[in-house]
Amino acid sequence: MGYASLDAAFAFQNNVPPINSHLAITDCLKSDGNFLIHHFVVNQLKANKPVVLVGLAQIFNHYFLIGRKLGINLQTYKHAGKFLFIDGLTHLNEYTGQTPYPPSKAPTAPNDTLDYKNSKDTKNVLKSFYVLLKEYVSQRPGSLLILDDISVLLYNGFELGQVTSFIAKLKSLMESVQGTLLTVMHADEEGTEDVEQDNFIKTVLYGSNIVIQVQPLHSGLARDVHGQIDILHGPKSSNSDIIAQSMHYKILDNSVHFFAKGVSQM
């Protein structure tokens, strides 16, 4: 399963996030929230529910290797059609046009690619990306759709309005298939000086049901504590069972341990 101490904190039924909800994870350069993605992927698959992961920042091998550390073989689930990996990194825009495509039969090959070349509307490539993702999740009711990370879309020149509309449409799509949307985005304090980035973060958070903030310790570095996560009710929250709370975490070789603030760890 995922991280037991985090399961206890969320107390989700069957350890999977609620359907028809949007979980928004925010992190920063000093505290990468990627470890949370693996928690939700493992729990979803162990509950025999499908996962569609859009890798905007990482290739499949990244998730595969970490999954092995957590005791799960994503290749097996990928072969069975329970885990789908969509490459959103290598052919996202015209600047990646010369990037070679991986051999289709290679074990690490993605199930599909977000390829700007396949878009009929060059002014809104995200429309074609939405159509592609809709095809996959519509065939897999109850899916967990993960976008890691949506900040990449803004960094690659997509317009703010198009990106926020893309996220909003995906949320509606997941509600229509009784699924769940999980997004990851960077929310560094330095970004507050960038009006577009700041508006992007606020807009995405406004449409979320649960917000999970990953940040460094306010007191600075510590040997036994690597950072802090805050679990918050999003503006669209309707689940009173979720307890808003803050915890410290420590990243181990093959797990992550979460514990109450102020509790010392050996």
PDB file of N, CA, C and O in Angstrom, residues 38-72:
ATOM      1  N   HIS A  38       3.080   9.033  -5.902  1.00  0.00           N
ATOM      2  CA  HIS A  38       3.285   7.589  -5.814  1.00  0.00           C
ATOM      3  C   HIS A  38       2.383   6.961  -4.750  1.00  0.00           C
ATOM      4  O   HIS A  38       1.916   5.827  -4.910  1.00  0.00           O
ATOM      5  N   HIS A  39       2.119   7.713  -3.700  1.00  0.00           N
ATOM      6  CA  HIS A  39       1.196   7.230  -2.666  1.00  0.00           C
ATOM      7  C   HIS A  39      -0.188   6.967  -3.261  1.00  0.00           C
ATOM      8  O   HIS A  39      -0.783   5.898  -3.058  1.00  0.00           O
ATOM      9  N   PHE A  40      -0.686   7.935  -4.012  1.00  0.00           N
ATOM     10  CA  PHE A  40      -2.035   7.803  -4.569  1.00  0.00           C
ATOM     11  C   PHE A  40      -2.086   6.763  -5.694  1.00  0.00           C
ATOM     12  O   PHE A  40      -3.083   6.053  -5.832  1.00  0.00           O
ATOM     13  N   VAL A  41      -1.031   6.669  -6.488  1.00  0.00           N
ATOM     14  CA  VAL A  41      -0.980   5.658  -7.557  1.00  0.00           C
ATOM     15  C   VAL A  41      -1.045   4.256  -6.966  1.00  0.00           C
ATOM     16  O   VAL A  41      -1.843   3.412  -7.402  1.00  0.00           O
ATOM     17  N   VAL A  42      -0.209   3.988  -5.967  1.00  0.00           N
ATOM     18  CA  VAL A  42      -0.164   2.661  -5.362  1.00  0.00           C
ATOM     19  C   VAL A  42      -1.503   2.292  -4.742  1.00  0.00           C
ATOM     20  O   VAL A  42      -2.027   1.185  -4.969  1.00  0.00           O
ATOM     21  N   ASN A  43      -2.086   3.195  -3.983  1.00  0.00           N
ATOM     22  CA  ASN A  43      -3.359   2.887  -3.329  1.00  0.00           C
ATOM     23  C   ASN A  43      -4.478   2.651  -4.337  1.00  0.00           C
ATOM     24  O   ASN A  43      -5.329   1.772  -4.157  1.00  0.00           O
ATOM     25  N   GLN A  44      -4.494   3.443  -5.391  1.00  0.00           N
ATOM     26  CA  GLN A  44      -5.530   3.300  -6.416  1.00  0.00           C
ATOM     27  C   GLN A  44      -5.429   1.937  -7.103  1.00  0.00           C
ATOM     28  O   GLN A  44      -6.429   1.241  -7.292  1.00  0.00           O
ATOM     29  N   LEU A  45      -4.225   1.546  -7.464  1.00  0.00           N
ATOM     30  CA  LEU A  45      -4.034   0.266  -8.145  1.00  0.00           C
ATOM     31  C   LEU A  45      -4.309  -0.911  -7.220  1.00  0.00           C
ATOM     32  O   LEU A  45      -4.890  -1.919  -7.637  1.00  0.00           O
ATOM     33  N   LYS A  46      -3.891  -0.798  -5.960  1.00  0.00           N
ATOM     34  CA  LYS A  46      -4.140  -1.870  -4.997  1.00  0.00           C
ATOM     35  C   LYS A  46      -5.636  -2.047  -4.745  1.00  0.00           C
ATOM     36  O   LYS A  46      -6.090  -3.145  -4.393  1.00  0.00           O
ATOM     37  N   ALA A  47      -6.405  -0.983  -4.939  1.00  0.00           N
ATOM     38  CA  ALA A  47      -7.860  -1.055  -4.785  1.00  0.00           C
ATOM     39  C   ALA A  47      -8.536  -1.508  -6.084  1.00  0.00           C
ATOM     40  O   ALA A  47      -9.760  -1.463  -6.196  1.00  0.00           O
ATOM     41  N   ASN A  48      -7.717  -1.922  -7.073  1.00  0.00           N
ATOM     42  CA  ASN A  48      -8.205  -2.412  -8.360  1.00  0.00           C
ATOM     43  C   ASN A  48      -8.962  -1.326  -9.131  1.00  0.00           C
ATOM     44  O   ASN A  48      -9.949  -1.603  -9.806  1.00  0.00           O
ATOM     45  N   LYS A  49      -8.471  -0.104  -9.030  1.00  0.00           N
ATOM     46  CA  LYS A  49      -9.069   1.006  -9.759  1.00  0.00           C
ATOM     47  C   LYS A  49      -8.014   1.583 -10.705  1.00  0.00           C
ATOM     48  O   LYS A  49      -6.841   1.649 -10.372  1.00  0.00           O
ATOM     49  N   PRO A  50      -8.422   1.999 -11.900  1.00  0.00           N
ATOM     50  CA  PRO A  50      -7.451   2.430 -12.920  1.00  0.00           C
ATOM     51  C   PRO A  50      -6.828   3.790 -12.643  1.00  0.00           C
ATOM     52  O   PRO A  50      -7.411   4.649 -11.982  1.00  0.00           O
ATOM     53  N   VAL A  51      -5.621   3.959 -13.194  1.00  0.00           N
ATOM     54  CA  VAL A  51      -4.878   5.210 -13.093  1.00  0.00           C
ATOM     55  C   VAL A  51      -4.455   5.646 -14.493  1.00  0.00           C
ATOM     56  O   VAL A  51      -3.954   4.837 -15.273  1.00  0.00           O
ATOM     57  N   VAL A  52      -4.689   6.906 -14.802  1.00  0.00           N
ATOM     58  CA  VAL A  52      -4.181   7.506 -16.036  1.00  0.00           C
ATOM     59  C   VAL A  52      -3.256   8.638 -15.613  1.00  0.00           C
ATOM     60  O   VAL A  52      -3.702   9.633 -15.044  1.00  0.00           O
ATOM     61  N   LEU A  53      -1.968   8.468 -15.854  1.00  0.00           N
ATOM     62  CA  LEU A  53      -0.977   9.445 -15.400  1.00  0.00           C
ATOM     63  C   LEU A  53      -0.400  10.180 -16.609  1.00  0.00           C
ATOM     64  O   LEU A  53       0.148   9.560 -17.521  1.00  0.00           O
ATOM     65  N   VAL A  54      -0.541  11.489 -16.596  1.00  0.00           N
ATOM     66  CA  VAL A  54       0.011  12.329 -17.653  1.00  0.00           C
ATOM     67  C   VAL A  54       1.323  12.912 -17.149  1.00  0.00           C
ATOM     68  O   VAL A  54       1.338  13.753 -16.243  1.00  0.00           O
ATOM     69  N   GLY A  55       2.426  12.436 -17.709  1.00  0.00           N
ATOM     70  CA  GLY A  55       3.748  12.877 -17.268  1.00  0.00           C
ATOM     71  C   GLY A  55       4.200  14.104 -18.038  1.00  0.00           C
ATOM     72  O   GLY A  55       4.761  13.987 -19.126  1.00  0.00           O
ATOM     73  N   LEU A  56       3.948  15.271 -17.464  1.00  0.00           N
ATOM     74  CA  LEU A  56       4.375  16.516 -18.099  1.00  0.00           C
ATOM     75  C   LEU A  56       5.801  16.898 -17.699  1.00  0.00           C
ATOM     76  O   LEU A  56       6.414  17.760 -18.323  1.00  0.00           O
ATOM     77  N   ALA A  57       6.302  16.276 -16.638  1.00  0.00           N
ATOM     78  CA  ALA A  57       7.631  16.624 -16.131  1.00  0.00           C
ATOM     79  C   ALA A  57       8.583  15.436 -16.074  1.00  0.00           C
ATOM     80  O   ALA A  57       9.791  15.626 -15.909  1.00  0.00           O
ATOM     81  N   GLN A  58       8.049  14.207 -16.197  1.00  0.00           N
ATOM     82  CA  GLN A  58       8.885  13.011 -16.063  1.00  0.00           C
ATOM     83  C   GLN A  58       8.469  11.966 -17.107  1.00  0.00           C
ATOM     84  O   GLN A  58       7.326  11.957 -17.565  1.00  0.00           O
ATOM     85  N   ILE A  59       9.408  11.075 -17.435  1.00  0.00           N
ATOM     86  CA  ILE A  59       9.093   9.966 -18.327  1.00  0.00           C
ATOM     87  C   ILE A  59       8.648   8.760 -17.495  1.00  0.00           C
ATOM     88  O   ILE A  59       8.742   8.771 -16.268  1.00  0.00           O
ATOM     89  N   PHE A  60       8.188   7.720 -18.166  1.00  0.00           N
ATOM     90  CA  PHE A  60       7.632   6.553 -17.473  1.00  0.00           C
ATOM     91  C   PHE A  60       8.633   5.919 -16.518  1.00  0.00           C
ATOM     92  O   PHE A  60       8.277   5.485 -15.419  1.00  0.00           O
ATOM     93  N   ASN A  61       9.897   5.851 -16.914  1.00  0.00           N
ATOM     94  CA  ASN A  61      10.905   5.173 -16.102  1.00  0.00           C
ATOM     95  C   ASN A  61      10.992   5.748 -14.694  1.00  0.00           C
ATOM     96  O   ASN A  61      11.269   5.023 -13.734  1.00  0.00           O
ATOM     97  N   HIS A  62      10.795   7.032 -14.571  1.00  0.00           N
ATOM     98  CA  HIS A  62      10.844   7.694 -13.261  1.00  0.00           C
ATOM     99  C   HIS A  62       9.821   7.073 -12.313  1.00  0.00           C
ATOM    100  O   HIS A  62      10.141   6.696 -11.185  1.00  0.00           O
ATOM    101  N   TYR A  63       8.593   6.943 -12.785  1.00  0.00           N
ATOM    102  CA  TYR A  63       7.522   6.401 -11.941  1.00  0.00           C
ATOM    103  C   TYR A  63       7.705   4.904 -11.728  1.00  0.00           C
ATOM    104  O   TYR A  63       7.414   4.381 -10.649  1.00  0.00           O
ATOM    105  N   PHE A  64       8.207   4.233 -12.750  1.00  0.00           N
ATOM    106  CA  PHE A  64       8.421   2.790 -12.648  1.00  0.00           C
ATOM    107  C   PHE A  64       9.441   2.445 -11.560  1.00  0.00           C
ATOM    108  O   PHE A  64       9.214   1.552 -10.733  1.00  0.00           O
ATOM    109  N   LEU A  65      10.557   3.162 -11.554  1.00  0.00           N
ATOM    110  CA  LEU A  65      11.621   2.864 -10.589  1.00  0.00           C
ATOM    111  C   LEU A  65      11.188   3.159  -9.153  1.00  0.00           C
ATOM    112  O   LEU A  65      11.481   2.394  -8.227  1.00  0.00           O
ATOM    113  N   ILE A  66      10.471   4.256  -8.959  1.00  0.00           N
ATOM    114  CA  ILE A  66      10.000   4.566  -7.605  1.00  0.00           C
ATOM    115  C   ILE A  66       8.907   3.581  -7.184  1.00  0.00           C
ATOM    116  O   ILE A  66       8.828   3.180  -6.026  1.00  0.00           O
ATOM    117  N   GLY A  67       8.069   3.182  -8.138  1.00  0.00           N
ATOM    118  CA  GLY A  67       7.042   2.194  -7.836  1.00  0.00           C
ATOM    119  C   GLY A  67       7.644   0.890  -7.345  1.00  0.00           C
ATOM    120  O   GLY A  67       7.118   0.259  -6.421  1.00  0.00           O
ATOM    121  N   ARG A  68       8.769   0.505  -7.925  1.00  0.00           N
ATOM    122  CA  ARG A  68       9.444  -0.725  -7.488  1.00  0.00           C
ATOM    123  C   ARG A  68       9.887  -0.615  -6.038  1.00  0.00           C
ATOM    124  O   ARG A  68       9.800  -1.579  -5.272  1.00  0.00           O
ATOM    125  N   LYS A  69      10.352   0.566  -5.644  1.00  0.00           N
ATOM    126  CA  LYS A  69      10.760   0.762  -4.252  1.00  0.00           C
ATOM    127  C   LYS A  69       9.581   0.613  -3.299  1.00  0.00           C
ATOM    128  O   LYS A  69       9.739   0.218  -2.143  1.00  0.00           O
ATOM    129  N   LEU A  70       8.393   0.937  -3.798  1.00  0.00           N
ATOM    130  CA  LEU A  70       7.194   0.850  -2.966  1.00  0.00           C
ATOM    131  C   LEU A  70       6.501  -0.502  -3.101  1.00  0.00           C
ATOM    132  O   LEU A  70       5.410  -0.700  -2.576  1.00  0.00           O
ATOM    133  N   GLY A  71       7.139  -1.412  -3.826  1.00  0.00           N
ATOM    134  CA  GLY A  71       6.614  -2.768  -3.918  1.00  0.00           C
ATOM    135  C   GLY A  71       5.541  -2.969  -4.961  1.00  0.00           C
ATOM    136  O   GLY A  71       4.715  -3.878  -4.842  1.00  0.00           O
ATOM    137  N   ILE A  72       5.549  -2.131  -6.009  1.00  0.00           N
ATOM    138  CA  ILE A  72       4.532  -2.283  -7.050  1.00  0.00           C
ATOM    139  C   ILE A  72       5.198  -2.206  -8.424  1.00  0.00           C
ATOM    140  O   ILE A  72       6.089  -1.393  -8.651  1.00  0.00           O
TER     141      ILE A  72
END
